[in-house]
Amino acid sequence: AAKNSGRNRSCYYTQAMQSVAQNRMSLSNDLHKALAQDQFRLVYQPIVELETGSIHKAEALIRWQHPNRGLVSPADFIPIAEQSGLIIQIGDWVFRQAANQVKHWRGAYGKDIQISINKSPVQFKSDSNTHLAWFEHLKELDLSGGCFAIEITESLLMDASDTIVSKLMAFGNIGMQVALDDFGTGYSSLSYLKKFDIDYIKIDQSFVRNLAPDSSDLALCEAMIMMAHKLGIKVIAEGVETSEQRDLLRTAGCDYGQGYLFSRPLSTEDFEGLVWNASLYRSE
Ligand code: C2E
Ligand code: MG
Ligand code: MG
Ligand code: MG
């Protein structure tokens, strides 16, 4: 009986693995069509200044409306796009879409909002020079680099080659800001905080989730905030879901918060309603 169940189990695993592989393959095929058929869109999550409650920044997050599967999470398709290299084109689409949106909002509301864009390490490591075309695009739209921040992860800096360093510098030179995403989860070698021109760290939501008075997570957040500030770096806390978390972070000196407490990622219409049309938050 034991032998039987063992064989069944291995059979089960093999099928499960096969279907995972098939699923990836079919998603990968569909991703190619998704770009051509306009199935991606961006949603925008406000980044709130904790001291004042005002919103001058937002993170752009990609969404894929799959024709049969419905909404597919970026956590599921970004890794596949990275493997196939399609992330280069997708990243290009994201940037242009966000830039056009900023331009539109400037025209419609007379105000600029700084949009953060996630950049995959694969985009940095590739030898494509799409960022130069982006800079041209910004010029055409008459937008300054300061309207954007790019979010990168610690892992990119760990093995930063000359190509990566020079691309990062190119972004900095046109005034784009740089944020370190998911801060604290990688092999946080602190030396790169002084080696690279980093403007923000984003404290990963795993440190925020269980924030409580006297918790070790609070001690870690306080230490990250103090260290960042000493280096002239601003701090954004991710995944703020409760007013208690917000209050602890604000007391600890954290500059910005992002999370469901303030807002979920929003369609452009809902974002406009929240940030400019409603007075939930002061925009000045
Ligand atoms: P991320 O850059 O760390 O983005 C934050 C994620 O946390 C987003 O998930 C956001 O919806 C979610 N989030 C925000 N507030 C809360 C909260 O209060 N509680 C919880 N539990 N979650 C919250 P999302 O949109 O599913 O994106 C997942 C990841 O996919 C992103 O993590 C980013 O790494 C990647 N991603 C998203 N859009 C893009 C893109 O345009 N390009 C690239 N390369 N990666 C992207
Ligand atoms: Mg991010
Ligand atoms: Mg800078
Ligand atoms: Mg993050």
mmCIF file of C-alpha atoms and ligand atoms in Angstrom:
data_model
loop_
_atom_site.group_PDB
_atom_site.id
_atom_site.type_symbol
_atom_site.label_atom_id
_atom_site.label_comp_id
_atom_site.label_asym_id
_atom_site.label_seq_id
_atom_site.Cartn_x
_atom_site.Cartn_y
_atom_site.Cartn_z
ATOM 1 C CA ALA A 1 0.000 0.000 0.000
ATOM 2 C CA ALA A 2 2.852 2.335 0.903
ATOM 3 C CA LYS A 3 4.495 1.678 -2.417
ATOM 4 C CA ASN A 4 1.285 2.363 -4.243
ATOM 5 C CA SER A 5 0.643 5.691 -2.599
ATOM 6 C CA GLY A 6 4.242 6.650 -3.238
ATOM 7 C CA ARG A 7 3.848 6.018 -6.925
ATOM 8 C CA ASN A 8 0.585 7.894 -6.992
ATOM 9 C CA ARG A 9 2.170 10.825 -5.303
ATOM 10 C CA SER A 10 5.050 11.088 -7.742
ATOM 11 C CA CYS A 11 2.577 10.759 -10.582
ATOM 12 C CA TYR A 12 0.550 13.590 -9.085
ATOM 13 C CA TYR A 13 3.602 15.826 -8.805
ATOM 14 C CA THR A 14 4.657 15.132 -12.367
ATOM 15 C CA GLN A 15 1.247 16.149 -13.656
ATOM 16 C CA ALA A 16 1.223 19.234 -11.494
ATOM 17 C CA MET A 17 4.640 20.254 -12.735
ATOM 18 C CA GLN A 18 3.663 19.626 -16.308
ATOM 19 C CA SER A 19 0.600 21.787 -16.007
ATOM 20 C CA VAL A 20 2.657 24.581 -14.430
ATOM 21 C CA ALA A 21 5.018 24.418 -17.388
ATOM 22 C CA GLN A 22 2.118 24.382 -19.868
ATOM 23 C CA ASN A 23 0.536 27.292 -18.104
ATOM 24 C CA ARG A 24 3.743 29.316 -18.380
ATOM 25 C CA MET A 25 4.082 28.453 -22.029
ATOM 26 C CA SER A 26 0.552 29.498 -22.861
ATOM 27 C CA LEU A 27 0.907 32.730 -20.865
ATOM 28 C CA SER A 28 4.142 33.448 -22.675
ATOM 29 C CA ASN A 29 2.431 33.052 -26.056
ATOM 30 C CA ASP A 30 -0.465 35.223 -24.964
ATOM 31 C CA LEU A 31 1.884 37.946 -23.724
ATOM 32 C CA HIS A 32 3.102 38.554 -27.243
ATOM 33 C CA LYS A 33 -0.463 39.168 -28.401
ATOM 34 C CA ALA A 34 -1.265 41.276 -25.355
ATOM 35 C CA LEU A 35 0.968 44.119 -26.462
ATOM 36 C CA ALA A 36 -0.352 44.154 -30.002
ATOM 37 C CA GLN A 37 -3.959 43.882 -28.878
ATOM 38 C CA ASP A 38 -3.759 46.566 -26.236
ATOM 39 C CA GLN A 39 -4.606 44.338 -23.271
ATOM 40 C CA PHE A 40 -2.376 46.128 -20.773
ATOM 41 C CA ARG A 41 -3.302 49.135 -18.738
ATOM 42 C CA LEU A 42 -1.740 51.070 -15.893
ATOM 43 C CA VAL A 43 -3.265 51.714 -12.506
ATOM 44 C CA TYR A 44 -1.916 54.369 -10.167
ATOM 45 C CA GLN A 45 -1.482 54.076 -6.411
ATOM 46 C CA PRO A 46 -1.134 57.345 -4.488
ATOM 47 C CA ILE A 47 1.979 57.888 -2.370
ATOM 48 C CA VAL A 48 0.921 60.050 0.553
ATOM 49 C CA GLU A 49 3.084 62.528 2.446
ATOM 50 C CA LEU A 50 2.564 61.409 6.036
ATOM 51 C CA GLU A 51 3.038 64.807 7.655
ATOM 52 C CA THR A 52 0.388 66.582 5.572
ATOM 53 C CA GLY A 53 -1.700 63.888 3.905
ATOM 54 C CA SER A 54 -1.014 65.446 0.513
ATOM 55 C CA ILE A 55 -0.422 63.486 -2.668
ATOM 56 C CA HIS A 56 2.198 64.524 -5.200
ATOM 57 C CA LYS A 57 3.397 61.092 -6.186
ATOM 58 C CA ALA A 58 1.974 57.805 -7.363
ATOM 59 C CA GLU A 59 3.293 54.425 -8.425
ATOM 60 C CA ALA A 60 2.260 53.099 -11.833
ATOM 61 C CA LEU A 61 1.416 49.380 -11.707
ATOM 62 C CA ILE A 62 0.700 47.297 -14.782
ATOM 63 C CA ARG A 63 -2.470 45.247 -15.223
ATOM 64 C CA TRP A 64 -3.158 42.625 -17.852
ATOM 65 C CA GLN A 65 -6.743 42.064 -18.887
ATOM 66 C CA HIS A 66 -6.500 38.610 -20.450
ATOM 67 C CA PRO A 67 -9.320 37.788 -22.901
ATOM 68 C CA ASN A 68 -10.167 34.439 -21.211
ATOM 69 C CA ARG A 69 -8.396 34.423 -17.880
ATOM 70 C CA GLY A 70 -9.506 37.848 -16.707
ATOM 71 C CA LEU A 71 -7.080 39.966 -14.743
ATOM 72 C CA VAL A 72 -3.622 38.374 -14.507
ATOM 73 C CA SER A 73 -1.361 39.607 -11.707
ATOM 74 C CA PRO A 74 2.004 41.150 -12.625
ATOM 75 C CA ALA A 75 3.540 38.805 -10.056
ATOM 76 C CA ASP A 76 2.503 35.997 -12.428
ATOM 77 C CA PHE A 77 3.421 37.452 -15.807
ATOM 78 C CA ILE A 78 6.373 39.806 -15.206
ATOM 79 C CA PRO A 79 8.728 36.878 -14.449
ATOM 80 C CA ILE A 80 7.607 35.188 -17.683
ATOM 81 C CA ALA A 81 8.106 38.398 -19.646
ATOM 82 C CA GLU A 82 11.564 38.697 -18.105
ATOM 83 C CA GLN A 83 12.494 35.205 -19.214
ATOM 84 C CA SER A 84 11.332 35.702 -22.768
ATOM 85 C CA GLY A 85 12.841 39.182 -23.061
ATOM 86 C CA LEU A 86 9.442 40.688 -23.817
ATOM 87 C CA ILE A 87 9.839 42.800 -20.682
ATOM 88 C CA ILE A 88 11.880 45.237 -22.798
ATOM 89 C CA GLN A 89 8.875 46.061 -24.985
ATOM 90 C CA ILE A 90 6.459 45.940 -22.073
ATOM 91 C CA GLY A 91 8.683 48.295 -20.079
ATOM 92 C CA ASP A 92 8.813 50.623 -23.042
ATOM 93 C CA TRP A 93 5.017 50.611 -23.246
ATOM 94 C CA VAL A 94 4.741 51.316 -19.501
ATOM 95 C CA PHE A 95 7.064 54.276 -19.713
ATOM 96 C CA ARG A 96 5.356 55.871 -22.700
ATOM 97 C CA GLN A 97 1.915 55.286 -21.267
ATOM 98 C CA ALA A 98 2.910 56.902 -17.964
ATOM 99 C CA ALA A 99 4.580 59.837 -19.709
ATOM 100 C CA ASN A 100 1.513 60.503 -21.841
ATOM 101 C CA GLN A 101 -0.639 60.330 -18.708
ATOM 102 C CA VAL A 102 1.513 62.886 -16.870
ATOM 103 C CA LYS A 103 1.280 65.150 -19.882
ATOM 104 C CA HIS A 104 -2.487 64.743 -19.994
ATOM 105 C CA TRP A 105 -2.856 65.494 -16.288
ATOM 106 C CA ARG A 106 -0.704 68.575 -16.620
ATOM 107 C CA GLY A 107 -2.973 69.850 -19.374
ATOM 108 C CA ALA A 108 -6.211 68.956 -17.621
ATOM 109 C CA TYR A 109 -5.340 69.986 -14.056
ATOM 110 C CA GLY A 110 -2.359 72.297 -14.393
ATOM 111 C CA LYS A 111 -0.390 70.189 -11.948
ATOM 112 C CA ASP A 112 2.380 67.657 -12.162
ATOM 113 C CA ILE A 113 2.400 64.434 -10.262
ATOM 114 C CA GLN A 114 5.566 62.397 -9.984
ATOM 115 C CA ILE A 115 5.038 58.890 -11.294
ATOM 116 C CA SER A 116 7.170 55.980 -10.112
ATOM 117 C CA ILE A 117 7.831 53.274 -12.642
ATOM 118 C CA ASN A 118 9.064 49.780 -11.837
ATOM 119 C CA LYS A 119 12.049 48.751 -13.889
ATOM 120 C CA SER A 120 13.034 45.132 -14.165
ATOM 121 C CA PRO A 121 16.739 44.284 -13.776
ATOM 122 C CA VAL A 122 16.425 42.627 -17.187
ATOM 123 C CA GLN A 123 15.733 46.044 -18.718
ATOM 124 C CA PHE A 124 18.883 47.421 -17.135
ATOM 125 C CA LYS A 125 21.038 44.474 -18.036
ATOM 126 C CA SER A 126 20.012 44.348 -21.678
ATOM 127 C CA ASP A 127 22.180 46.302 -24.054
ATOM 128 C CA SER A 128 19.168 48.034 -25.546
ATOM 129 C CA ASN A 129 19.254 51.797 -25.294
ATOM 130 C CA THR A 130 15.518 52.400 -25.095
ATOM 131 C CA HIS A 131 16.085 54.932 -22.332
ATOM 132 C CA LEU A 132 17.600 57.308 -24.894
ATOM 133 C CA ALA A 133 14.410 57.124 -26.943
ATOM 134 C CA TRP A 134 12.444 57.792 -23.754
ATOM 135 C CA PHE A 135 14.423 60.921 -23.093
ATOM 136 C CA GLU A 136 13.540 62.073 -26.604
ATOM 137 C CA HIS A 137 9.897 61.294 -25.929
ATOM 138 C CA LEU A 138 9.995 63.431 -22.780
ATOM 139 C CA LYS A 139 11.506 66.296 -24.721
ATOM 140 C CA GLU A 140 8.732 66.071 -27.284
ATOM 141 C CA LEU A 141 6.169 66.178 -24.486
ATOM 142 C CA ASP A 142 8.050 69.021 -22.790
ATOM 143 C CA LEU A 143 8.232 67.013 -19.539
ATOM 144 C CA SER A 144 11.226 67.148 -17.227
ATOM 145 C CA GLY A 145 12.878 64.025 -15.835
ATOM 146 C CA GLY A 146 11.741 65.077 -12.372
ATOM 147 C CA CYS A 147 8.199 64.023 -13.259
ATOM 148 C CA PHE A 148 9.383 60.421 -12.880
ATOM 149 C CA ALA A 149 11.080 58.114 -10.454
ATOM 150 C CA ILE A 150 12.285 54.666 -11.354
ATOM 151 C CA GLU A 151 11.985 51.806 -8.900
ATOM 152 C CA ILE A 152 14.760 49.260 -8.866
ATOM 153 C CA THR A 153 15.620 46.465 -6.485
ATOM 154 C CA GLU A 154 18.675 45.866 -4.371
ATOM 155 C CA SER A 155 19.637 42.826 -6.403
ATOM 156 C CA LEU A 156 20.346 45.051 -9.401
ATOM 157 C CA LEU A 157 22.957 46.983 -7.463
ATOM 158 C CA MET A 158 24.591 43.915 -5.981
ATOM 159 C CA ASP A 159 26.246 42.930 -9.219
ATOM 160 C CA ALA A 160 26.103 46.308 -10.940
ATOM 161 C CA SER A 161 28.139 46.291 -14.136
ATOM 162 C CA ASP A 162 29.390 49.426 -15.890
ATOM 163 C CA THR A 163 26.367 49.311 -18.210
ATOM 164 C CA ILE A 164 24.009 49.386 -15.258
ATOM 165 C CA VAL A 165 25.934 52.145 -13.515
ATOM 166 C CA SER A 166 25.991 54.318 -16.620
ATOM 167 C CA LYS A 167 22.274 53.794 -17.279
ATOM 168 C CA LEU A 168 21.472 54.735 -13.697
ATOM 169 C CA MET A 169 23.589 57.850 -14.074
ATOM 170 C CA ALA A 170 21.839 58.744 -17.317
ATOM 171 C CA PHE A 171 18.490 58.708 -15.506
ATOM 172 C CA GLY A 172 19.910 60.807 -12.695
ATOM 173 C CA ASN A 173 21.416 63.281 -15.138
ATOM 174 C CA ILE A 174 18.063 64.157 -16.638
ATOM 175 C CA GLY A 175 16.582 64.590 -13.158
ATOM 176 C CA MET A 176 14.711 61.302 -12.765
ATOM 177 C CA GLN A 177 14.719 60.089 -9.204
ATOM 178 C CA VAL A 178 15.659 56.600 -8.130
ATOM 179 C CA ALA A 179 13.860 54.517 -5.516
ATOM 180 C CA LEU A 180 15.038 51.240 -4.023
ATOM 181 C CA ASP A 181 11.963 48.991 -3.961
ATOM 182 C CA ASP A 182 11.276 46.201 -1.452
ATOM 183 C CA PHE A 183 14.041 47.600 0.737
ATOM 184 C CA GLY A 184 15.313 45.297 3.451
ATOM 185 C CA THR A 185 14.385 42.022 1.766
ATOM 186 C CA GLY A 186 17.495 41.505 -0.346
ATOM 187 C CA TYR A 187 21.051 41.094 0.738
ATOM 188 C CA SER A 188 21.057 44.639 2.019
ATOM 189 C CA SER A 189 24.627 45.629 1.586
ATOM 190 C CA LEU A 190 24.469 49.176 2.820
ATOM 191 C CA SER A 191 27.507 50.332 0.885
ATOM 192 C CA TYR A 192 25.507 50.890 -2.277
ATOM 193 C CA LEU A 193 23.423 53.553 -0.543
ATOM 194 C CA LYS A 194 26.437 55.829 -0.716
ATOM 195 C CA LYS A 195 27.860 54.406 -3.924
ATOM 196 C CA PHE A 196 24.733 55.109 -6.015
ATOM 197 C CA ASP A 197 22.597 58.210 -6.170
ATOM 198 C CA ILE A 198 19.480 56.896 -4.443
ATOM 199 C CA ASP A 199 16.640 59.310 -3.662
ATOM 200 C CA TYR A 200 14.168 57.019 -1.879
ATOM 201 C CA ILE A 201 14.062 53.708 -0.140
ATOM 202 C CA LYS A 202 10.739 51.890 -0.065
ATOM 203 C CA ILE A 203 10.489 49.859 3.132
ATOM 204 C CA ASP A 204 9.083 46.497 2.122
ATOM 205 C CA GLN A 205 5.582 45.668 3.265
ATOM 206 C CA SER A 206 6.840 42.660 5.229
ATOM 207 C CA PHE A 207 8.232 45.108 7.824
ATOM 208 C CA VAL A 208 5.022 47.128 7.912
ATOM 209 C CA ARG A 209 2.516 44.273 8.141
ATOM 210 C CA ASN A 210 3.083 43.486 11.832
ATOM 211 C CA LEU A 211 4.130 46.912 13.045
ATOM 212 C CA ALA A 212 3.252 47.389 16.704
ATOM 213 C CA PRO A 213 4.675 49.407 19.573
ATOM 214 C CA ASP A 214 7.841 47.752 20.924
ATOM 215 C CA SER A 215 7.957 45.261 18.026
ATOM 216 C CA SER A 216 11.210 44.311 16.363
ATOM 217 C CA ASP A 217 9.674 45.435 13.048
ATOM 218 C CA LEU A 218 9.247 48.915 14.482
ATOM 219 C CA ALA A 219 12.876 48.916 15.617
ATOM 220 C CA LEU A 220 13.937 47.895 12.110
ATOM 221 C CA CYS A 221 11.776 50.581 10.483
ATOM 222 C CA GLU A 222 13.192 53.213 12.828
ATOM 223 C CA ALA A 223 16.732 52.126 12.038
ATOM 224 C CA MET A 224 16.107 52.176 8.263
ATOM 225 C CA ILE A 225 14.516 55.625 8.481
ATOM 226 C CA MET A 226 17.327 57.067 10.577
ATOM 227 C CA MET A 227 20.008 55.621 8.337
ATOM 228 C CA ALA A 228 18.309 56.857 5.166
ATOM 229 C CA HIS A 229 17.833 60.357 6.535
ATOM 230 C CA LYS A 230 21.478 60.599 7.588
ATOM 231 C CA LEU A 231 22.344 59.846 3.971
ATOM 232 C CA GLY A 232 19.863 62.392 2.614
ATOM 233 C CA ILE A 233 17.488 59.687 1.367
ATOM 234 C CA LYS A 234 13.692 59.932 1.783
ATOM 235 C CA VAL A 235 11.639 56.988 2.981
ATOM 236 C CA ILE A 236 8.395 55.533 1.611
ATOM 237 C CA ALA A 237 6.662 52.756 3.569
ATOM 238 C CA GLU A 238 4.826 50.176 1.441
ATOM 239 C CA GLY A 239 1.723 48.217 2.382
ATOM 240 C CA VAL A 240 0.295 50.626 4.972
ATOM 241 C CA GLU A 241 -3.116 49.163 5.769
ATOM 242 C CA THR A 242 -4.045 50.501 9.211
ATOM 243 C CA SER A 243 -4.029 53.887 10.896
ATOM 244 C CA GLU A 244 -1.914 52.403 13.674
ATOM 245 C CA GLN A 245 0.808 51.490 11.172
ATOM 246 C CA ARG A 246 0.590 54.979 9.687
ATOM 247 C CA ASP A 247 0.865 56.647 13.087
ATOM 248 C CA LEU A 248 3.855 54.541 14.148
ATOM 249 C CA LEU A 249 5.604 55.280 10.860
ATOM 250 C CA ARG A 250 4.858 58.992 11.041
ATOM 251 C CA THR A 251 6.170 59.162 14.601
ATOM 252 C CA ALA A 252 9.289 57.326 13.476
ATOM 253 C CA GLY A 253 9.843 60.090 10.918
ATOM 254 C CA CYS A 254 8.878 58.181 7.774
ATOM 255 C CA ASP A 255 8.271 60.630 4.928
ATOM 256 C CA TYR A 256 5.677 58.870 2.775
ATOM 257 C CA GLY A 257 3.222 55.992 2.974
ATOM 258 C CA GLN A 258 1.603 53.868 0.303
ATOM 259 C CA GLY A 259 -1.051 51.250 0.909
ATOM 260 C CA TYR A 260 -4.695 50.254 1.089
ATOM 261 C CA LEU A 261 -5.279 52.571 4.096
ATOM 262 C CA PHE A 262 -4.885 55.519 1.745
ATOM 263 C CA SER A 263 -5.958 53.938 -1.510
ATOM 264 C CA ARG A 264 -5.762 50.847 -3.654
ATOM 265 C CA PRO A 265 -4.155 51.237 -7.070
ATOM 266 C CA LEU A 266 -6.715 53.204 -9.120
ATOM 267 C CA SER A 267 -7.821 53.574 -12.714
ATOM 268 C CA THR A 268 -6.971 56.974 -14.163
ATOM 269 C CA GLU A 269 -10.581 58.154 -13.679
ATOM 270 C CA ASP A 270 -10.678 57.129 -10.026
ATOM 271 C CA PHE A 271 -7.241 58.596 -9.474
ATOM 272 C CA GLU A 272 -8.375 61.939 -10.840
ATOM 273 C CA GLY A 273 -11.427 61.800 -8.602
ATOM 274 C CA LEU A 274 -9.327 61.148 -5.512
ATOM 275 C CA VAL A 275 -6.423 63.456 -6.116
ATOM 276 C CA TRP A 276 -7.894 66.429 -7.922
ATOM 277 C CA ASN A 277 -11.629 66.443 -7.826
ATOM 278 C CA ALA A 278 -12.383 65.317 -4.295
ATOM 279 C CA SER A 279 -10.882 67.021 -1.297
ATOM 280 C CA LEU A 280 -10.146 63.867 0.678
ATOM 281 C CA TYR A 281 -6.551 64.948 0.689
ATOM 282 C CA ARG A 282 -5.229 68.431 0.385
ATOM 283 C CA SER A 283 -3.209 68.679 -2.782
ATOM 284 C CA GLU A 284 -1.128 71.659 -1.712
HETATM 285 P P1 C2E B 1 5.919 46.456 -6.066
HETATM 286 O O1 C2E B 1 6.607 47.357 -7.010
HETATM 287 O O2 C2E B 1 6.570 46.245 -4.744
HETATM 288 O O3 C2E B 1 4.456 47.054 -5.901
HETATM 289 C C1 C2E B 1 3.718 47.053 -4.714
HETATM 290 C C2 C2E B 1 2.659 45.964 -4.719
HETATM 291 O O4 C2E B 1 1.980 45.976 -3.457
HETATM 292 C C3 C2E B 1 1.594 46.142 -5.782
HETATM 293 O O5 C2E B 1 1.179 44.855 -6.202
HETATM 294 C C4 C2E B 1 0.472 46.815 -4.983
HETATM 295 O O6 C2E B 1 -0.803 46.635 -5.559
HETATM 296 C C5 C2E B 1 0.590 46.099 -3.670
HETATM 297 N N1 C2E B 1 0.065 46.869 -2.547
HETATM 298 C C6 C2E B 1 -0.069 48.207 -2.433
HETATM 299 N N2 C2E B 1 -0.569 48.558 -1.239
HETATM 300 C C7 C2E B 1 -0.765 47.412 -0.560
HETATM 301 C C8 C2E B 1 -1.288 47.123 0.756
HETATM 302 O O7 C2E B 1 -1.652 47.983 1.546
HETATM 303 N N3 C2E B 1 -1.329 45.798 1.099
HETATM 304 C C9 C2E B 1 -0.917 44.804 0.258
HETATM 305 N N4 C2E B 1 -1.009 43.547 0.694
HETATM 306 N N5 C2E B 1 -0.441 45.056 -0.976
HETATM 307 C C10 C2E B 1 -0.366 46.339 -1.379
HETATM 308 P P2 C2E B 1 0.961 44.516 -7.764
HETATM 309 O O8 C2E B 1 0.346 45.698 -8.456
HETATM 310 O O9 C2E B 1 0.255 43.208 -7.841
HETATM 311 O O10 C2E B 1 2.432 44.368 -8.327
HETATM 312 C C11 C2E B 1 3.272 43.328 -7.890
HETATM 313 C C12 C2E B 1 4.687 43.531 -8.374
HETATM 314 O O11 C2E B 1 4.750 43.410 -9.811
HETATM 315 C C13 C2E B 1 5.251 44.921 -8.070
HETATM 316 O O12 C2E B 1 5.696 44.999 -6.726
HETATM 317 C C14 C2E B 1 6.366 45.004 -9.096
HETATM 318 O O13 C2E B 1 7.499 44.321 -8.635
HETATM 319 C C15 C2E B 1 5.776 44.240 -10.280
HETATM 320 N N6 C2E B 1 5.235 45.222 -11.252
HETATM 321 C C16 C2E B 1 4.054 45.860 -11.277
HETATM 322 N N7 C2E B 1 3.952 46.702 -12.346
HETATM 323 C C17 C2E B 1 5.138 46.591 -13.007
HETATM 324 C C18 C2E B 1 5.678 47.206 -14.203
HETATM 325 O O14 C2E B 1 5.054 48.073 -14.852
HETATM 326 N N8 C2E B 1 6.928 46.824 -14.583
HETATM 327 C C19 C2E B 1 7.661 45.906 -13.864
HETATM 328 N N9 C2E B 1 8.896 45.588 -14.310
HETATM 329 N N10 C2E B 1 7.198 45.322 -12.742
HETATM 330 C C20 C2E B 1 5.955 45.657 -12.326
HETATM 331 MG MG MG B 2 7.407 49.184 -6.928
HETATM 332 MG MG MG B 3 19.231 61.960 -8.027
HETATM 333 MG MG MG B 4 7.601 46.839 -3.306
#
